[in-house]
XYZ file of C-alpha atoms in Angstrom:
765
model
C -40.912 -8.047 4.618
C -40.909 -9.545 1.122
C -43.160 -8.440 -1.704
C -43.407 -10.055 -5.140
C -45.181 -8.117 -7.834
C -45.000 -8.111 -11.629
C -43.504 -4.982 -13.140
C -45.162 -3.386 -16.198
C -43.412 -4.058 -19.528
C -40.252 -1.993 -20.026
C -38.632 -0.938 -23.240
C -36.650 -3.858 -24.604
C -38.337 -6.447 -22.394
C -40.302 -9.214 -24.120
C -42.341 -10.077 -21.037
C -43.166 -9.005 -17.550
C -40.557 -9.999 -14.977
C -40.883 -10.747 -11.294
C -38.798 -8.758 -8.886
C -38.293 -9.803 -5.290
C -37.399 -7.064 -2.870
C -36.577 -7.804 0.726
C -36.105 -5.331 3.497
C -35.566 -6.149 7.120
C -34.902 -4.324 10.344
C -33.821 -5.352 13.807
C -36.865 -3.647 15.302
C -39.783 -4.493 13.028
C -42.277 -3.201 15.568
C -40.832 0.311 15.319
C -40.449 0.228 11.559
C -42.680 2.025 9.090
C -41.852 0.994 5.542
C -43.265 0.392 2.150
C -41.996 -0.415 -1.303
C -42.819 1.726 -4.267
C -42.033 -0.324 -7.364
C -41.385 1.810 -10.419
C -41.132 0.638 -14.001
C -42.131 2.022 -17.342
C -43.337 5.226 -15.729
C -45.840 3.393 -13.503
C -45.516 3.496 -9.730
C -47.231 1.032 -7.407
C -47.429 1.987 -3.759
C -47.813 -1.175 -1.721
C -47.428 0.524 1.644
C -49.813 2.068 4.099
C -50.472 5.741 4.774
C -47.785 7.276 6.989
C -45.188 4.656 6.157
C -41.762 5.666 4.819
C -41.443 5.131 1.081
C -38.785 2.986 -0.586
C -38.357 3.174 -4.341
C -37.170 0.515 -6.762
C -35.539 1.739 -9.953
C -33.427 0.165 -12.666
C -30.507 2.307 -13.804
C -27.055 2.240 -15.399
C -23.886 3.416 -13.646
C -22.380 6.398 -15.475
C -19.397 6.994 -13.215
C -18.245 6.630 -9.635
C -18.089 9.831 -7.607
C -16.673 8.571 -4.315
C -15.694 5.302 -2.632
C -14.814 5.139 1.075
C -12.687 2.609 2.938
C -15.839 1.083 4.464
C -17.321 0.444 0.957
C -19.694 3.430 1.121
C -20.074 4.418 -2.531
C -21.514 7.380 -4.388
C -22.303 6.917 -8.077
C -23.949 8.925 -10.835
C -26.710 6.876 -12.451
C -29.005 7.121 -15.455
C -32.495 5.618 -15.739
C -34.912 5.866 -18.661
C -37.187 8.217 -16.749
C -34.548 9.915 -14.561
C -31.246 10.818 -16.273
C -28.246 11.883 -14.250
C -29.226 11.170 -10.641
C -26.942 10.299 -7.733
C -27.177 7.104 -5.668
C -25.223 6.321 -2.517
C -24.778 3.591 0.061
C -22.690 0.578 1.011
C -24.767 -1.864 -1.104
C -23.199 -0.159 -4.154
C -19.750 -1.438 -3.207
C -17.908 -2.844 -6.199
C -20.213 -1.501 -8.910
C -18.478 -0.299 -12.063
C -19.393 2.198 -14.793
C -21.559 0.542 -17.434
C -23.298 -1.922 -15.109
C -27.085 -2.036 -14.952
C -28.484 -2.192 -11.422
C -31.856 -2.654 -9.804
C -31.858 -0.416 -6.754
C -34.178 -0.032 -3.790
C -33.901 2.934 -1.490
C -35.182 6.261 -0.216
C -34.961 9.620 -1.927
C -33.440 12.453 0.058
C -32.385 16.019 -0.638
C -28.583 16.411 -0.517
C -27.024 19.852 -0.139
C -24.432 19.207 -2.844
C -25.944 16.549 -5.111
C -29.610 17.529 -5.018
C -32.059 14.608 -5.036
C -30.157 11.476 -4.105
C -31.228 7.850 -3.775
C -29.976 6.336 -0.527
C -29.629 2.702 -1.532
C -30.778 -0.086 0.776
C -30.601 -2.969 -1.730
C -28.645 -3.412 -4.953
C -29.009 -6.178 -7.537
C -26.959 -6.485 -10.716
C -29.089 -6.905 -13.825
C -28.081 -8.075 -17.270
C -28.587 -5.008 -19.516
C -31.361 -5.557 -22.023
C -31.778 -2.351 -24.052
C -29.542 -1.364 -26.940
C -28.383 1.725 -25.065
C -27.634 -0.148 -21.833
C -25.747 -2.916 -23.644
C -23.680 -0.349 -25.551
C -22.788 1.463 -22.331
C -21.935 -1.820 -20.625
C -19.617 -3.112 -23.339
C -18.026 0.287 -23.939
C -17.320 0.988 -20.266
C -14.167 -1.115 -20.097
C -15.711 -3.873 -17.999
C -15.014 -6.341 -20.806
C -11.364 -5.966 -21.695
C -10.673 -5.356 -25.350
C -13.926 -3.497 -26.096
C -13.912 0.279 -26.205
C -16.800 2.642 -26.987
C -16.336 2.441 -30.777
C -16.149 -1.343 -30.919
C -19.076 -1.623 -28.500
C -21.158 0.549 -30.824
C -20.176 -1.615 -33.802
C -21.032 -4.878 -32.009
C -24.391 -3.676 -30.710
C -25.262 -2.094 -34.055
C -24.781 -5.525 -35.614
C -26.488 -7.740 -33.017
C -28.862 -5.333 -31.251
C -30.639 -6.646 -28.166
C -29.263 -10.132 -28.850
C -25.631 -8.962 -28.293
C -24.987 -10.464 -24.872
C -26.749 -13.698 -25.766
C -24.513 -13.973 -28.851
C -21.361 -13.428 -26.773
C -22.578 -15.986 -24.259
C -23.830 -18.765 -26.558
C -22.515 -18.087 -30.064
C -19.201 -16.286 -29.573
C -17.903 -17.282 -33.009
C -20.431 -14.872 -34.510
C -18.455 -11.929 -33.086
C -16.202 -12.264 -36.109
C -19.078 -11.013 -38.232
C -18.190 -7.557 -36.869
C -15.459 -5.669 -38.661
C -12.120 -5.427 -36.798
C -12.823 -8.554 -34.737
C -10.548 -11.456 -35.597
C -9.871 -14.717 -33.817
C -7.540 -13.169 -31.219
C -9.879 -10.318 -30.304
C -12.841 -12.705 -30.220
C -11.069 -15.018 -27.775
C -10.086 -12.052 -25.622
C -13.662 -10.779 -25.472
C -15.114 -14.198 -24.652
C -12.562 -14.791 -21.870
C -13.168 -11.343 -20.367
C -16.941 -11.845 -20.534
C -16.675 -15.186 -18.730
C -14.464 -13.622 -16.066
C -16.906 -10.787 -15.450
C -19.774 -13.251 -15.032
C -17.764 -15.328 -12.571
C -16.728 -12.274 -10.544
C -20.316 -11.015 -10.439
C -21.476 -14.398 -9.112
C -18.705 -14.364 -6.526
C -19.754 -10.897 -5.390
C -23.227 -12.234 -4.654
C -21.734 -15.006 -2.512
C -19.593 -12.500 -0.593
C -22.514 -10.150 -0.010
C -24.545 -13.053 1.319
C -21.759 -13.718 3.814
C -21.597 -10.064 4.837
C -18.168 -9.566 3.230
C -17.110 -6.691 0.991
C -17.798 -7.592 -2.653
C -14.664 -5.633 -3.606
C -12.702 -8.773 -2.709
C -14.352 -10.830 -5.462
C -11.965 -9.803 -8.242
C -8.933 -10.401 -6.022
C -10.130 -13.890 -5.079
C -10.875 -14.759 -8.694
C -7.450 -13.505 -9.766
C -5.836 -16.086 -7.474
C -8.167 -19.081 -7.716
C -10.092 -18.650 -10.976
C -12.932 -21.112 -11.410
C -12.140 -22.699 -8.030
C -12.926 -19.445 -6.204
C -16.443 -20.219 -4.991
C -15.497 -23.717 -3.802
C -12.459 -22.496 -1.844
C -14.304 -19.476 -0.495
C -16.940 -21.558 1.247
C -15.029 -24.827 1.675
C -11.666 -23.722 3.101
C -11.678 -19.939 3.592
C -8.540 -19.980 5.759
C -6.582 -20.767 2.581
C -7.312 -17.191 1.474
C -5.107 -15.732 4.223
C -1.805 -14.568 2.813
C -2.765 -15.514 -0.736
C -5.455 -12.920 -1.443
C -4.581 -9.315 -0.711
C -7.012 -7.726 1.684
C -7.978 -10.974 3.392
C -6.491 -11.528 6.828
C -7.716 -13.748 9.633
C -10.740 -11.659 10.648
C -12.249 -11.698 7.148
C -11.535 -15.375 6.522
C -12.875 -16.234 9.965
C -16.154 -14.407 9.341
C -16.559 -16.346 6.100
C -15.718 -19.628 7.797
C -18.018 -19.210 10.779
C -20.926 -18.098 8.587
C -20.254 -21.103 6.368
C -20.610 -23.473 9.324
C -16.976 -24.084 10.358
C -16.913 -24.956 14.109
C -15.218 -22.463 16.435
C -12.864 -25.180 17.730
C -11.907 -26.440 14.274
C -8.104 -27.078 14.247
C -7.795 -25.162 10.964
C -9.261 -22.111 12.657
C -6.970 -22.322 15.688
C -3.850 -22.801 13.527
C -4.868 -19.860 11.360
C -5.258 -17.736 14.496
C -1.755 -18.602 15.699
C -0.219 -17.768 12.319
C -2.186 -14.525 12.192
C -0.735 -13.337 15.497
C 2.797 -14.155 14.313
C 2.275 -12.443 10.957
C 0.640 -9.409 12.566
C 3.593 -9.024 14.926
C 5.930 -8.997 11.926
C 3.824 -6.727 9.707
C 2.641 -4.248 12.331
C 5.534 -4.112 14.791
C 8.484 -5.500 12.821
C 9.064 -8.403 15.206
C 10.924 -11.490 14.019
C 9.593 -13.653 16.825
C 6.924 -13.599 19.534
C 7.587 -14.847 23.092
C 5.582 -17.993 23.795
C 3.492 -16.532 26.671
C 2.597 -13.508 24.550
C 1.608 -15.689 21.587
C -0.525 -18.009 23.715
C -2.455 -15.113 25.232
C -2.867 -13.196 21.950
C -4.062 -16.201 19.941
C -6.447 -17.280 22.731
C -8.019 -13.801 22.720
C -8.304 -13.809 18.943
C -10.152 -17.127 18.604
C -11.789 -16.942 22.070
C -10.624 -20.415 23.050
C -8.543 -21.957 25.831
C -4.743 -21.846 25.690
C -4.667 -25.667 25.618
C -6.066 -25.525 22.095
C -3.456 -22.898 21.174
C -0.646 -25.116 22.466
C -1.958 -28.011 20.407
C -2.055 -25.785 17.323
C 1.530 -24.635 17.956
C 2.654 -28.256 18.249
C 0.897 -29.108 14.975
C 2.397 -26.115 13.143
C 5.838 -27.026 14.485
C 5.434 -30.593 13.236
C 4.357 -29.216 9.847
C 7.542 -27.058 9.874
C 5.561 -23.866 9.414
C 6.881 -22.326 12.620
C 10.039 -22.703 14.718
C 10.141 -22.769 18.526
C 13.495 -22.161 20.234
C 14.914 -20.723 23.488
C 14.622 -16.977 23.934
C 17.803 -14.986 23.188
C 16.999 -12.624 26.071
C 14.932 -14.430 28.733
C 16.394 -17.654 30.176
C 13.915 -20.497 30.369
C 11.430 -18.868 27.974
C 10.644 -20.039 24.455
C 10.039 -17.831 21.427
C 8.158 -18.624 18.214
C 9.214 -17.689 14.682
C 7.460 -18.044 11.368
C 9.689 -20.499 9.515
C 10.766 -18.004 6.825
C 11.773 -15.368 9.386
C 13.841 -17.864 11.322
C 15.597 -19.071 8.181
C 16.424 -15.523 7.083
C 17.711 -14.441 10.473
C 19.908 -17.514 10.737
C 21.213 -17.053 7.193
C 21.913 -13.327 7.695
C 23.984 -13.987 10.813
C 25.973 -16.655 8.961
C 26.551 -14.414 5.913
C 27.712 -11.428 7.980
C 30.071 -13.649 9.962
C 31.430 -15.081 6.668
C 32.098 -11.605 5.263
C 33.714 -10.401 8.487
C 36.149 -13.330 8.583
C 37.130 -13.125 4.899
C 40.508 -11.794 3.776
C 40.223 -8.544 1.867
C 40.700 -8.571 -1.900
C 40.860 -4.774 -2.098
C 44.119 -3.591 -3.735
C 46.085 -1.934 -0.930
C 48.033 0.864 -2.557
C 49.238 4.015 -0.813
C 46.732 6.850 -0.908
C 46.841 10.547 0.015
C 44.706 11.484 3.011
C 42.077 14.131 2.406
C 42.948 17.138 4.566
C 39.351 18.421 4.394
C 38.163 15.557 6.569
C 37.403 15.816 10.270
C 39.174 13.316 12.529
C 36.134 11.028 12.836
C 35.616 11.137 9.060
C 39.257 10.169 8.536
C 38.776 7.255 10.925
C 35.745 6.149 8.917
C 37.768 6.171 5.673
C 40.510 4.048 7.232
C 37.937 1.648 8.672
C 36.172 1.146 5.328
C 39.501 0.418 3.628
C 40.730 -2.076 6.216
C 37.579 -3.905 7.370
C 35.540 -6.200 5.166
C 32.386 -5.247 7.092
C 32.038 -1.844 8.773
C 29.351 0.633 9.783
C 29.274 4.427 9.405
C 26.571 6.273 11.350
C 25.796 9.866 12.232
C 23.056 12.472 12.262
C 22.293 15.166 9.699
C 25.028 17.704 8.977
C 27.814 15.406 10.170
C 29.263 14.721 6.723
C 28.274 11.107 5.993
C 27.793 11.775 2.268
C 31.128 13.567 1.906
C 32.848 10.738 3.753
C 31.302 8.177 1.400
C 32.414 10.234 -1.603
C 36.016 10.254 -0.304
C 35.909 6.503 0.427
C 34.636 5.709 -3.090
C 37.195 7.983 -4.730
C 40.000 6.453 -2.673
C 39.047 2.880 -3.586
C 38.904 3.787 -7.279
C 42.281 5.530 -7.052
C 43.672 2.324 -5.570
C 42.430 0.368 -8.596
C 39.316 -1.077 -6.973
C 35.692 -1.122 -8.092
C 32.793 0.448 -6.196
C 29.014 0.004 -6.078
C 26.904 2.656 -4.361
C 23.450 1.434 -3.425
C 20.444 2.092 -1.187
C 17.207 0.242 -0.338
C 14.855 2.529 -2.313
C 14.932 4.561 -5.496
C 14.583 7.825 -3.573
C 17.497 6.946 -1.310
C 19.654 5.877 -4.265
C 18.894 9.156 -6.037
C 19.854 11.150 -2.937
C 23.086 9.165 -2.612
C 23.963 9.878 -6.232
C 23.207 13.601 -5.852
C 25.199 13.850 -2.622
C 28.296 12.038 -3.894
C 28.213 12.988 -7.568
C 28.557 9.304 -8.437
C 26.088 6.785 -9.944
C 24.016 4.792 -7.457
C 21.323 2.128 -7.725
C 18.813 0.372 -5.504
C 19.805 -2.816 -3.728
C 17.109 -4.611 -5.741
C 18.623 -3.516 -9.045
C 22.082 -4.428 -7.863
C 20.933 -7.946 -7.037
C 18.968 -8.288 -10.285
C 21.724 -7.063 -12.622
C 23.723 -9.533 -14.642
C 26.120 -9.235 -17.545
C 27.768 -6.099 -18.894
C 27.742 -2.884 -16.846
C 25.636 0.091 -17.792
C 27.301 3.231 -19.089
C 28.471 5.460 -16.238
C 28.518 2.773 -13.547
C 31.509 2.391 -11.249
C 31.863 -1.378 -11.429
C 33.332 -3.598 -14.118
C 31.324 -6.781 -13.676
C 28.309 -7.663 -11.548
C 27.665 -4.778 -9.120
C 27.329 -7.229 -6.219
C 30.931 -8.334 -6.852
C 32.568 -4.912 -6.533
C 35.579 -4.458 -4.231
C 33.548 -2.037 -2.143
C 29.753 -2.054 -1.762
C 28.288 0.932 0.069
C 24.707 0.593 1.346
C 23.292 3.981 2.330
C 20.179 4.392 4.516
C 20.988 1.014 6.056
C 18.344 1.538 8.756
C 15.829 0.684 6.002
C 17.252 -2.811 5.441
C 14.743 -5.395 6.595
C 15.593 -9.011 7.309
C 14.659 -10.253 3.834
C 16.596 -7.641 1.841
C 19.644 -7.780 4.103
C 19.813 -11.566 3.741
C 19.642 -11.370 -0.067
C 22.253 -8.623 -0.102
C 24.837 -10.353 2.079
C 24.316 -13.670 0.278
C 25.293 -12.006 -3.024
C 28.490 -10.350 -1.748
C 31.598 -12.499 -2.360
C 34.111 -13.132 0.399
C 36.813 -10.472 0.361
C 34.645 -7.614 -0.884
C 34.175 -4.741 1.568
C 30.636 -4.031 2.761
C 30.056 -0.585 4.272
C 26.688 0.056 5.920
C 25.867 3.758 6.193
C 22.899 5.102 8.097
C 21.410 7.106 10.905
C 20.683 4.838 13.840
C 18.165 7.328 15.239
C 15.814 7.022 12.258
C 12.879 4.664 11.970
C 13.715 0.999 11.412
C 12.684 -0.822 8.252
C 9.068 -1.229 7.176
C 9.568 -4.987 7.007
C 10.486 -7.168 10.006
C 13.896 -6.963 11.615
C 16.136 -4.219 12.949
C 19.307 -4.985 11.038
C 21.331 -1.809 11.557
C 20.587 -1.647 15.291
C 21.371 -5.342 15.709
C 24.693 -5.021 13.892
C 25.626 -2.045 16.083
C 24.974 -4.186 19.173
C 27.763 -6.584 18.168
C 31.146 -5.202 19.372
C 33.108 -7.371 16.927
C 31.778 -5.429 13.908
C 33.805 -2.198 13.449
C 31.928 1.092 13.367
C 32.442 4.872 13.432
C 29.835 7.403 14.527
C 30.218 10.919 13.137
C 29.279 13.504 15.767
C 30.813 16.756 14.557
C 28.171 19.053 13.000
C 29.842 21.207 10.370
C 29.454 24.961 10.500
C 27.639 25.238 7.171
C 25.034 22.786 8.490
C 24.719 24.093 12.037
C 22.688 27.121 10.957
C 19.929 25.025 9.412
C 16.668 25.100 11.318
C 15.948 21.551 10.143
C 19.239 20.179 11.445
C 18.912 22.105 14.712
C 15.395 20.726 15.224
C 16.578 17.197 14.389
C 19.331 17.274 17.010
C 16.945 18.644 19.624
C 14.488 15.823 18.875
C 17.275 13.244 19.096
C 18.046 14.596 22.572
C 14.374 14.286 23.553
C 13.737 18.030 23.528
C 10.922 19.962 21.900
C 12.019 21.416 18.556
C 11.573 25.163 18.213
C 11.584 27.568 15.272
C 15.079 29.062 14.878
C 15.793 32.633 13.861
C 17.191 31.559 10.512
C 14.100 29.617 9.418
C 13.797 26.124 8.014
C 11.503 24.751 10.739
C 8.042 25.936 11.783
C 5.320 24.627 14.077
C 1.722 25.836 13.754
C -0.552 24.911 16.642
C -4.017 23.493 15.909
C -5.888 20.821 17.855
C -8.860 19.657 15.764
C -7.733 16.885 13.340
C -10.105 18.020 10.596
C -8.866 21.618 10.895
C -5.301 20.306 10.828
C -6.013 18.398 7.620
C -7.532 21.463 5.953
C -4.566 23.607 6.972
C -2.045 21.043 5.731
C -3.773 20.925 2.343
C -3.826 24.727 2.135
C -0.143 24.993 3.023
C 0.853 22.313 0.510
C -1.214 23.571 -2.411
C -1.378 27.334 -1.928
C 0.527 29.025 0.901
C 3.985 27.489 0.506
C 3.988 27.427 -3.324
C 2.897 31.093 -3.389
C 5.356 32.311 -0.758
C 8.323 30.270 -1.970
C 7.581 30.635 -5.678
C 7.559 26.873 -6.295
C 5.259 24.332 -7.867
C 3.025 22.341 -5.449
C 4.901 19.258 -6.644
C 7.887 20.503 -4.617
C 5.874 20.174 -1.395
C 5.464 16.723 0.137
C 2.926 15.916 2.836
C 4.100 13.297 5.336
C 1.746 11.721 7.887
C 2.503 9.587 10.954
C -0.420 7.239 10.128
C -2.653 6.203 7.211
C -6.065 6.344 8.881
C -8.029 9.170 10.431
C -8.962 12.702 9.438
C -5.286 13.704 9.426
C -3.986 10.427 7.993
C -2.292 10.000 4.628
C -5.380 8.449 2.981
C -7.799 11.285 3.772
C -5.310 14.114 3.261
C -4.100 12.458 0.060
C -7.678 12.332 -1.206
C -8.107 16.042 -0.498
C -4.839 16.875 -2.216
C -5.773 14.826 -5.267
C -9.114 16.602 -5.581
C -7.339 19.950 -5.292
C -4.425 19.200 -7.647
C -5.876 16.631 -10.069
C -9.685 16.564 -9.847
C -12.100 14.632 -12.042
C -12.704 16.395 -15.353
C -15.070 15.749 -18.217
C -13.321 13.680 -20.857
C -10.521 12.636 -18.474
C -10.527 8.834 -18.050
C -10.305 7.463 -14.537
C -10.601 4.141 -12.745
C -11.676 3.425 -9.181
C -9.834 0.581 -7.479
C -11.607 0.272 -4.149
C -11.438 3.674 -2.422
C -8.637 4.944 -4.699
C -9.212 6.623 -8.058
C -6.446 6.766 -10.665
C -6.241 9.602 -13.198
C -3.594 10.731 -15.687
C -1.233 13.081 -13.890
C -1.501 11.384 -10.476
C 1.691 10.974 -8.464
C 1.992 7.353 -7.356
C 4.408 5.043 -5.594
C 4.835 1.255 -5.959
C 4.509 -0.370 -2.540
C 5.594 -3.873 -3.562
C 8.633 -5.101 -5.425
C 7.887 -6.463 -8.893
C 10.960 -7.892 -10.566
C 9.053 -8.689 -13.756
C 8.081 -5.048 -14.172
C 11.391 -3.777 -12.838
C 9.763 -1.558 -10.186
C 10.462 -1.596 -6.496
C 8.954 -0.418 -3.238
C 9.532 3.282 -2.623
C 10.072 4.481 -6.183
C 7.954 7.380 -7.397
C 6.144 7.738 -10.705
C 3.436 9.612 -12.588
C 0.318 8.118 -14.176
C 0.526 8.825 -17.912
C -2.583 6.996 -19.129
C -5.698 5.229 -17.861
C -6.662 2.871 -20.691
C -10.196 1.808 -19.790
C -10.839 -0.545 -22.767
C -7.585 -2.424 -22.132
C -8.047 -2.139 -18.340
C -4.516 -0.930 -17.627
C -2.909 2.080 -15.937
C 0.383 3.240 -17.438
C 3.000 5.010 -15.332
C 6.361 6.638 -15.976
C 8.908 6.264 -13.175
C 11.069 9.215 -12.226
C 14.002 7.627 -14.041
C 11.967 7.503 -17.273
C 10.797 3.861 -17.477
C 7.299 3.094 -18.803
C 5.397 0.449 -16.814
C 1.866 -0.969 -17.086
C -0.375 -2.115 -14.249
C -3.550 -4.066 -14.977
C -6.611 -2.859 -13.086
C -6.372 -5.988 -10.945
C -2.813 -5.062 -9.898
C -3.518 -1.545 -8.632
C -3.187 -2.679 -5.010
C 0.540 -2.510 -5.773
C 0.334 1.276 -6.227
C -0.471 3.988 -3.713
C -0.987 7.661 -4.347
C 1.958 9.820 -3.330
C 0.178 13.119 -2.655
C 0.456 12.309 1.043
C 2.500 9.361 2.277
C 3.378 7.950 5.668
C 6.688 8.804 7.269
C 7.657 5.147 6.920
C 7.138 5.362 3.140
C 9.297 8.485 2.983
C 12.400 6.822 4.392
C 15.417 7.459 2.219
C 13.704 10.362 0.463
C 14.350 14.078 0.637
C 11.962 16.842 -0.391
C 12.436 20.604 -0.774
C 9.423 21.336 1.465
C 7.642 19.060 3.925
C 4.297 19.638 5.648
C 3.084 17.200 8.287
C 0.109 16.835 10.667
C 0.972 15.984 14.272
C -2.243 15.042 16.066
C -3.013 12.988 19.142
C -5.336 10.667 17.193
C -2.222 9.201 15.515
C -1.760 7.316 18.787
C 1.132 6.750 21.135
C 2.283 3.742 19.102
C 3.225 6.018 16.183
C 4.050 9.375 17.792
C 7.540 8.407 18.854
C 10.903 10.137 18.781
C 12.292 8.155 15.859
C 9.259 8.902 13.707
C 9.412 12.635 14.423
C 13.174 12.678 13.838
C 12.803 10.837 10.535
C 9.989 13.150 9.451
C 11.943 16.353 10.118
C 15.094 15.111 8.386
C 13.208 14.397 5.137
C 13.054 18.148 4.384
C 15.772 20.039 2.529
C 14.616 23.683 2.842
C 11.584 23.879 5.144
C 9.542 21.570 7.332
C 6.200 22.791 8.695
C 4.435 20.809 11.425
C 0.749 21.460 12.098
C -1.008 20.052 15.141
C -1.199 19.907 18.919
C 1.684 21.000 21.111
C 1.012 18.142 23.516
C 1.218 15.629 20.653
C 4.491 17.184 19.450
C 5.982 17.160 22.933
C 4.914 13.575 23.469
C 6.444 12.503 20.156
C 9.773 14.170 20.949
C 10.048 12.594 24.380
C 8.608 9.131 23.868
C 11.023 6.349 22.987
C 9.714 3.447 20.929
C 9.709 -0.143 22.018
C 12.418 -2.520 20.838
C 11.698 -5.067 18.132
C 11.941 -8.752 18.973
C 14.951 -9.969 17.002
C 17.612 -12.586 17.529
C 20.194 -11.363 15.005
C 22.502 -9.685 17.534
C 22.582 -12.806 19.710
C 23.261 -15.049 16.685
C 26.028 -12.748 15.454
C 27.568 -12.569 18.918
C 27.580 -16.349 19.067
C 29.197 -16.594 15.625
C 32.221 -14.564 16.800
C 32.792 -16.603 19.953
């Protein structure tokens, strides 16, 4: 039903305005509805007796209270005749503090928030009153304008402020403290906000989350609307948050035929990319790809084959014989194939090279066990070697002896690991400086004070890579390409831990090649054998249910309901363990098998944030989708950024949320100050609760983890449970169902589809 009616004059309005409100339902015959249009204190009921009442109100967003993953939003609003009310609903998705909105909805009584407007329709309105304009400009929506400058601008131009910015921007320099640079910044930010707002309307019309508008505009700028409706499949892989399903919905609603070749090709690429991102596969067998892509686009496999042929001709994918199944073909994304081929060639090159390590006599360390002594000899005599072993078997001590021996022989050493946490652990365990693989590859020129190498760290006589199970195909290829022939490369890791987050299974593949020397440490030292954590880890590795030992260190608390599990985990992390152990809650890390669900890292992390760092009056904050950033938050970069010098897996603390400048400032644990623009906050995740995958390479004094059946059989596997337990230094507490714990301990994970072992084996023949 659509009703058009003039609203009475409002303060600041020069004339009556028409408002069009539309409300629809799938079952009109069962619907009782009416609009009540409110303005200037006058209410017009255009419904019939007994019909439900919908209210239209114009209000300004004061602050966001809550944003869910599905765009459901709760905001505190202010209207001229109703200050400080709460509005909620999915139509509010993407609104920001300072915006003026025209809302239509139903009032309801909420137990916590009191009277609340449940929003059915939301329309952005250009603010027209002095107060609304001041709030809008001072909210941080327009970069470069804070509350004080907003007050100065509006005091000068009054109700004409936005019109001046839009049509006579040069006049901004009439305001004190605004020069040419600030004027240009304000005008550019204003134009961007207008464009994003228009793009949000387009997305809402297509039934797509308006939260994607800013991300699309960041990539395509003024071309955004044209690309969005003209070639939406271009968005895949270029705009974060847009995968095939979202682009396909846009395309189909924009009139793209279901059998369009662009759509079929995009579906094939999506299945290949999903296999890499979700399961870590480097390739997909042809029959599996044909069936998966056909299901995705709901078309015949003949069309899929044609798309594969076209993508092969375009050199976007590679089809070759399967390394495991004779007569079957496998399909790679071109980049994955190139990296796998290059990594095999680089490892073979390093293995064949003649050592440049100075071979001087050295005194054997009598404290070493026989298998540790064998590992030292292997690292000194082989240009590529592998050292593996479980917790308590002395890997760190062995590495320390190897590094000391090489230095005593006159050689140089670089100790490195895939993440900042792992590098820090390596340094603490060996007493020697260590760095991330990313920093090693990025460093040039003179060495830093305290480092072990004399020139470029990638050119040391011995390069030790700890936590090698975390090496994905991309990082391993970059690493081996940088190592000169003759240098010794020692890969150290626990083969029973989770594989890398990225595609590939480098450590496992290398261990499958007999020509590459390796030593596995199996002797558990006496000082380690009494640890409940280490005992539990070895039981899990054997497929047995871990049990609390007499000496402590491991505990399992049985609960079945996921929501009850989440509440208990939060209580343990914030109150029980800190009180009993006499430690700060920051010493307790929550690790989750999965992100989603009541006991996932997102929901538990949200609860922990509200307990440890809640919203406070006067404390600035910024909502980026369903995540809110506040000073004091613990965060973790989830993408490498060489320009900023931050890398996946590092940890940091938010030091400032600068709303006028639209940036969040963080300080990494090694003391570096880094800025993230509001549009870059997808690169950060909160670290109150993280997934087990994100914790790889880290170690925490106390670990609490939910183990619930809703995590699914795909995640509750032996390697995940083993990795989780071995992240704790003093205590690990598991909370959840006994059946889920038993299943996780006994279930082996599937093998990743990789061809590295076969390529390496062929290189040595």
